[in-house]
Short mmCIF file of C-alpha atoms and ligand atoms in Angstrom, two decimals:
data_model
loop_
_atom_site.label_atom_id
_atom_site.label_comp_id
_atom_site.label_asym_id
_atom_site.label_seq_id
_atom_site.Cartn_x
_atom_site.Cartn_y
_atom_site.Cartn_z
CA MET A 153 -11.69 16.17 -10.32
CA GLU A 154 -12.70 19.50 -11.30
CA GLU A 155 -10.96 21.92 -8.84
CA SER A 156 -7.75 20.82 -6.56
CA ILE A 157 -8.27 20.02 -3.31
CA LYS A 158 -6.26 21.71 -0.87
CA LEU A 159 -4.60 20.75 2.55
CA HIS A 160 -2.72 22.44 5.08
CA TYR A 161 -1.31 20.71 8.57
CA ILE A 162 0.41 22.33 11.36
CA VAL A 163 3.19 19.73 12.53
CA PRO A 164 4.37 20.35 16.24
CA GLY A 165 7.79 20.05 17.32
CA ASP A 166 8.66 16.93 19.78
CA ASP A 167 5.43 15.42 19.78
CA PHE A 168 5.41 12.24 18.75
CA THR A 169 1.82 11.49 19.90
CA ARG A 170 0.67 13.60 17.13
CA ALA A 171 3.72 12.54 14.18
CA GLY A 172 1.80 10.90 11.27
CA ALA A 173 -1.40 12.66 12.24
CA ALA A 174 -1.05 14.52 8.58
CA SER A 175 0.21 11.90 6.92
CA GLY A 176 -2.56 9.86 7.94
CA ASP A 177 -5.15 12.31 7.22
CA VAL A 178 -3.90 12.82 3.50
CA LYS A 179 -3.90 8.83 3.23
CA ARG A 180 -7.53 8.69 4.13
CA THR A 181 -8.32 11.74 2.15
CA LEU A 182 -6.70 10.06 -1.07
CA LYS A 183 -8.73 6.81 -0.22
CA GLU A 184 -11.83 8.68 -0.19
CA LEU A 185 -11.07 9.80 -3.51
CA GLY A 186 -10.51 6.79 -4.98
CA VAL A 187 -6.79 7.00 -5.60
CA SER A 188 -4.93 3.95 -6.17
CA PRO A 189 -3.45 2.10 -3.39
CA ALA A 190 0.16 1.88 -5.09
CA VAL A 191 -0.09 5.85 -5.21
CA ILE A 192 -1.43 6.07 -1.93
CA ARG A 193 1.37 4.21 -0.49
CA ASN A 194 4.12 6.13 -2.01
CA VAL A 195 2.55 9.56 -0.89
CA SER A 196 2.03 8.15 2.73
CA ILE A 197 5.70 7.32 2.87
CA ALA A 198 7.48 10.12 1.57
CA MET A 199 4.87 12.31 3.49
CA TYR A 200 5.35 10.65 6.95
CA GLU A 201 9.52 10.55 6.70
CA GLY A 202 9.13 14.22 6.06
CA GLU A 203 6.74 14.92 8.74
CA ILE A 204 8.86 12.50 11.24
CA ASN A 205 12.03 14.63 9.99
CA MET A 206 10.37 17.85 11.14
CA VAL A 207 9.49 16.43 14.51
CA ILE A 208 13.10 15.20 14.97
CA HIS A 209 15.44 17.28 13.44
CA ALA A 210 13.41 20.79 13.11
CA ASN A 211 11.09 21.21 15.75
CA GLY A 212 7.95 20.98 13.66
CA GLY A 213 6.78 22.86 10.59
CA GLU A 214 4.11 23.02 8.26
CA ILE A 215 2.88 20.74 5.36
CA ASP A 216 0.68 22.05 2.55
CA VAL A 217 -0.97 19.53 0.19
CA GLU A 218 -2.47 20.02 -3.22
CA ILE A 219 -4.36 16.91 -4.76
CA THR A 220 -5.15 17.86 -8.68
CA GLY A 221 -6.27 15.37 -11.20
CA GLU A 222 -2.58 14.66 -12.34
CA ASP A 223 -0.41 15.11 -9.35
CA ILE A 224 -0.34 15.14 -5.54
CA ILE A 225 2.01 18.10 -4.33
CA MET A 226 3.56 18.29 -1.14
CA THR A 227 5.54 21.25 0.68
CA LEU A 228 6.80 20.44 3.48
CA ARG A 229 8.68 23.65 5.43
CA ASP A 230 10.44 23.90 8.73
CA GLU A 231 12.33 26.94 10.12
CA GLY A 232 14.96 24.38 12.17
CA PRO A 233 18.53 24.19 11.85
CA GLY A 234 19.02 23.44 7.90
CA ILE A 235 21.01 20.69 6.15
CA GLU A 236 24.55 21.47 6.41
CA ASN A 237 25.23 18.96 3.51
CA VAL A 238 22.53 18.03 1.44
CA GLU A 239 24.25 15.22 -0.63
CA LEU A 240 25.44 13.49 2.72
CA ALA A 241 22.14 13.88 4.18
CA MET A 242 20.51 12.04 1.25
CA LYS A 243 22.92 8.94 1.82
CA GLU A 244 21.38 5.75 2.75
CA GLY A 245 22.28 5.04 6.72
CA TYR A 246 23.53 8.95 7.08
CA SER A 247 21.91 10.19 10.17
CA THR A 248 22.52 13.01 13.07
CA ALA A 249 19.71 11.33 15.29
CA PRO A 250 20.42 11.57 19.04
CA ASP A 251 20.78 8.37 20.99
CA ASN A 252 17.39 8.94 22.76
CA ILE A 253 15.43 9.56 19.16
CA ARG A 254 17.30 6.13 17.93
CA THR A 255 15.81 3.92 20.80
CA LEU A 256 12.43 5.08 19.71
CA GLY A 257 13.02 3.28 16.09
CA PHE A 258 14.42 6.27 14.11
CA GLY A 259 18.03 7.00 12.69
CA ALA A 260 18.34 4.37 10.16
CA GLY A 261 19.27 7.29 7.86
CA MET A 262 16.61 6.20 5.50
CA GLY A 263 14.17 8.65 5.54
CA LEU A 264 15.30 10.87 2.91
CA PRO A 265 16.26 8.28 0.40
CA ASN A 266 12.84 6.56 1.24
CA ILE A 267 11.25 10.15 0.08
CA LYS A 268 13.33 10.15 -3.17
CA LYS A 269 12.55 6.78 -4.35
CA TYR A 270 8.72 7.16 -3.54
CA THR A 271 8.14 10.22 -5.46
CA ASP A 272 8.42 11.26 -8.98
CA GLU A 273 9.75 15.03 -8.31
CA PHE A 274 11.74 15.71 -5.01
CA SER A 275 13.88 18.79 -4.21
CA ILE A 276 15.32 20.36 -1.10
CA ASP A 277 15.92 24.15 -0.19
CA THR A 278 17.68 24.51 3.04
CA GLU A 279 19.85 27.20 4.56
CA LEU A 280 21.88 26.56 7.58
CA GLY A 281 20.08 28.67 10.51
CA VAL A 282 16.76 29.34 8.59
CA GLY A 283 15.14 26.18 7.81
CA THR A 284 14.46 23.41 5.19
CA THR A 285 11.57 23.17 2.52
CA LEU A 286 10.75 20.01 0.78
CA ASN A 287 9.09 20.07 -2.67
CA LEU A 288 7.56 16.39 -3.37
CA ARG A 289 5.22 15.31 -6.25
CA VAL A 290 3.73 12.27 -6.84
CA HIS A 291 2.17 11.68 -10.14
CA ILE A 292 -1.62 10.09 -9.79
CA GLN A 293 -1.30 7.82 -13.10
CA MET B 21 0.12 -21.88 -3.50
CA LYS B 22 0.07 -18.50 -1.07
CA LYS B 23 -2.42 -19.17 2.10
CA THR B 24 -3.94 -16.67 4.21
CA MET B 25 -5.42 -16.78 7.22
CA THR B 26 -7.22 -14.00 9.48
CA VAL B 27 -5.18 -12.27 12.42
CA LYS B 28 -7.95 -13.58 14.75
CA GLU B 29 -7.17 -17.41 13.40
CA LEU B 30 -3.10 -16.29 13.50
CA ALA B 31 -3.56 -15.25 16.89
CA ASP B 32 -5.50 -18.73 18.30
CA LYS B 33 -3.06 -20.94 16.37
CA LEU B 34 0.05 -19.85 17.83
CA ASN B 35 -1.24 -18.65 20.74
CA LEU B 36 -0.57 -14.78 20.54
CA LYS B 37 -1.68 -12.69 23.33
CA ILE B 38 -4.42 -10.02 22.02
CA LEU B 39 -2.89 -6.60 23.58
CA THR B 40 -4.90 -4.05 21.31
CA GLU B 41 -8.09 -5.23 19.16
CA GLY B 42 -8.15 -3.68 15.68
CA ASP B 43 -9.92 -5.50 12.77
CA LEU B 44 -9.08 -9.40 13.64
CA SER B 45 -10.70 -10.57 10.89
CA ARG B 46 -8.07 -8.81 8.28
CA GLU B 47 -5.88 -11.15 6.12
CA ALA B 48 -2.64 -11.94 7.21
CA THR B 49 -0.73 -12.55 3.81
CA GLY B 50 2.79 -12.18 4.38
CA CYS B 51 5.41 -11.01 6.95
CA TYR B 52 8.10 -8.64 7.80
CA SER B 53 10.53 -8.54 10.48
CA GLY B 54 12.62 -5.16 11.83
CA ASP B 55 12.80 -2.51 14.19
CA LEU B 56 14.06 0.29 12.43
CA LEU B 57 11.07 2.50 11.28
CA SER B 58 12.20 3.72 7.98
CA TRP B 59 13.05 -0.03 6.90
CA VAL B 60 10.31 -1.07 8.05
CA MET B 61 8.05 1.82 6.40
CA SER B 62 9.25 1.16 3.01
CA ARG B 63 9.66 -2.74 3.12
CA ALA B 64 6.53 -3.97 4.99
CA GLY B 65 3.71 -4.27 2.58
CA GLU B 66 -0.20 -4.51 3.08
CA GLY B 67 -1.58 -7.37 4.90
CA ASP B 68 1.75 -8.13 6.39
CA VAL B 69 2.11 -9.60 10.14
CA TRP B 70 4.59 -7.26 11.54
CA LEU B 71 7.60 -8.62 14.22
CA THR B 72 9.26 -6.04 16.42
CA VAL B 73 10.05 -5.26 19.72
CA MET B 74 8.94 -1.45 19.14
CA GLY B 75 5.48 -0.95 21.46
CA ASN B 76 5.63 2.96 21.14
CA VAL B 77 3.38 5.61 19.37
CA ASN B 78 5.62 5.79 16.24
CA ALA B 79 4.94 1.86 15.38
CA VAL B 80 1.21 2.49 15.35
CA ALA B 81 2.01 5.41 12.67
CA VAL B 82 3.68 3.16 10.62
CA ALA B 83 1.55 0.12 10.79
CA VAL B 84 -1.24 2.50 9.73
CA LEU B 85 0.67 3.93 6.68
CA SER B 86 2.25 0.94 5.66
CA ASP B 87 -1.08 -1.13 6.08
CA CYS B 88 0.14 -4.27 8.05
CA ALA B 89 -2.42 -6.31 9.04
CA CYS B 90 -1.07 -6.37 12.73
CA ILE B 91 2.00 -5.75 15.14
CA VAL B 92 3.37 -8.70 16.98
CA LEU B 93 5.71 -7.65 19.96
CA THR B 94 8.20 -10.48 20.11
CA GLU B 95 10.07 -11.58 23.22
CA ASN B 96 7.47 -10.01 25.23
CA ALA B 97 8.41 -6.42 24.48
CA PRO B 98 6.47 -3.71 26.32
CA LEU B 99 3.59 -1.99 24.64
CA ASP B 100 3.60 1.75 26.19
CA ASP B 101 0.28 3.28 27.34
CA THR B 102 0.45 6.19 24.56
CA ALA B 103 0.62 3.49 22.01
CA LYS B 104 -2.09 1.39 23.45
CA GLU B 105 -4.29 4.17 23.57
CA LYS B 106 -3.41 5.36 20.05
CA ALA B 107 -3.69 1.90 18.40
CA LEU B 108 -7.28 1.37 19.80
CA GLN B 109 -8.35 4.86 18.59
CA GLN B 110 -6.70 4.16 14.86
CA GLY B 111 -7.71 0.22 14.98
CA VAL B 112 -4.43 -1.09 15.09
CA THR B 113 -3.86 -4.65 16.38
CA PHE B 114 -1.06 -5.62 18.85
CA LEU B 115 -0.47 -9.12 19.68
CA SER B 116 2.40 -10.16 22.09
CA CYS B 117 4.50 -13.66 22.25
CA ASP B 118 7.43 -14.91 24.21
CA ARG B 119 9.44 -16.18 21.18
CA ASN B 120 11.80 -14.21 19.72
CA ALA B 121 11.66 -13.00 15.93
CA TYR B 122 12.99 -16.08 14.39
CA GLU B 123 11.30 -18.55 16.31
CA LEU B 124 7.84 -16.75 15.22
CA SER B 125 8.77 -16.56 11.89
CA VAL B 126 9.66 -19.98 11.29
CA GLU B 127 5.97 -20.56 13.05
CA ILE B 128 4.44 -17.81 10.67
CA SER B 129 5.92 -19.64 7.70
CA GLU B 130 4.22 -23.23 8.39
CA LEU B 131 0.72 -21.13 8.28
CA ILE B 132 0.79 -18.65 5.76
N1 ATP C 25 13.78 19.04 8.47
C1 ATP C 25 15.58 18.99 8.61
N2 ATP C 25 16.06 19.63 9.50
C2 ATP C 25 17.23 19.54 9.62
N3 ATP C 25 18.10 18.65 9.26
C3 ATP C 25 17.27 17.59 8.68
C4 ATP C 25 16.05 17.57 8.30
N4 ATP C 25 15.73 16.43 7.91
C5 ATP C 25 16.67 15.64 7.66
N5 ATP C 25 17.73 16.36 8.42
C6 ATP C 25 19.16 16.13 8.66
O1 ATP C 25 19.91 14.72 7.71
C7 ATP C 25 19.79 13.57 8.11
C8 ATP C 25 19.11 12.37 7.18
O2 ATP C 25 17.79 12.36 7.23
P1 ATP C 25 16.91 10.95 6.98
O3 ATP C 25 15.59 11.17 7.20
O4 ATP C 25 17.28 10.29 5.62
O5 ATP C 25 17.49 10.16 8.43
P2 ATP C 25 17.24 10.16 9.86
O6 ATP C 25 15.65 10.83 9.95
O7 ATP C 25 18.18 10.32 10.75
O8 ATP C 25 16.78 8.55 10.19
P3 ATP C 25 15.50 7.81 9.81
O9 ATP C 25 14.60 8.73 8.60
O10 ATP C 25 15.63 6.24 9.07
O11 ATP C 25 14.60 7.29 11.13
C9 ATP C 25 19.32 13.75 9.74
O12 ATP C 25 19.72 12.85 10.57
C10 ATP C 25 19.22 15.21 9.94
O13 ATP C 25 20.83 15.30 9.96
MG1 MG C 26 14.41 10.59 9.02
#
């Protein structure tokens, strides 16, 4: 790949019918580019978990994806409530999802741990009352 | 040796009702059972028959992203209208049956 491909998505808050649209589109794009199924799977899982967290916990946000010859770089930015204790939020099983969200199948507290597990680089910038940004990178090789 | 069969063959053999028709010629190679989406997302593999009671639009997204062969709604769990529409759009096959996840898993293990 000579030049990098840049994709931008707006994720609406509280709209489950469209949640997963951005991840689905990135998945299709990577498939067309001939990226390996294992890498596509890692990117799909990480991005979907981030996307759905924006919908559930942060009233939506924006996602930028850059695909270079070496990496897939994802930046997920929201202006939601922020995360009070990141270490706790990263624990498997920790979730503040309300009951009405849990009945939809969310709230296992596995989203952020999944994101960490399926990416090569992962960082969270978050500030209470300001928002949360996830910086994710998956190597193509 | 590991056997496989298509989603169509599986549905016929196990008497599963077809609620939405995606690609019925896909190979079903394994099985995963679960309702918590973040678990399914990272554990279900390509070609799996996914047994769940979650007949909602989020299940459709998870099936697409994890490349499941199909979703089976066990114990006649309902498929909601938005999910049905979305599944048809995205080519996701929903099947259903009256058995529970354990009973159906046993039946599936005899076939694939
Ligand atoms: N973008 C965000 N903004 C604010 N809080 C967040 C955000 N993402 C995660 N959190 C907080 O971190 C917790 C853990 O997130 P995680 O994705 O691991 O679990 P979950 O979303 O609650 O459940 P699951 O992802 O298993 O369905 C959430 O319950 C929420 O309190
Ligand atoms: Mg989550």
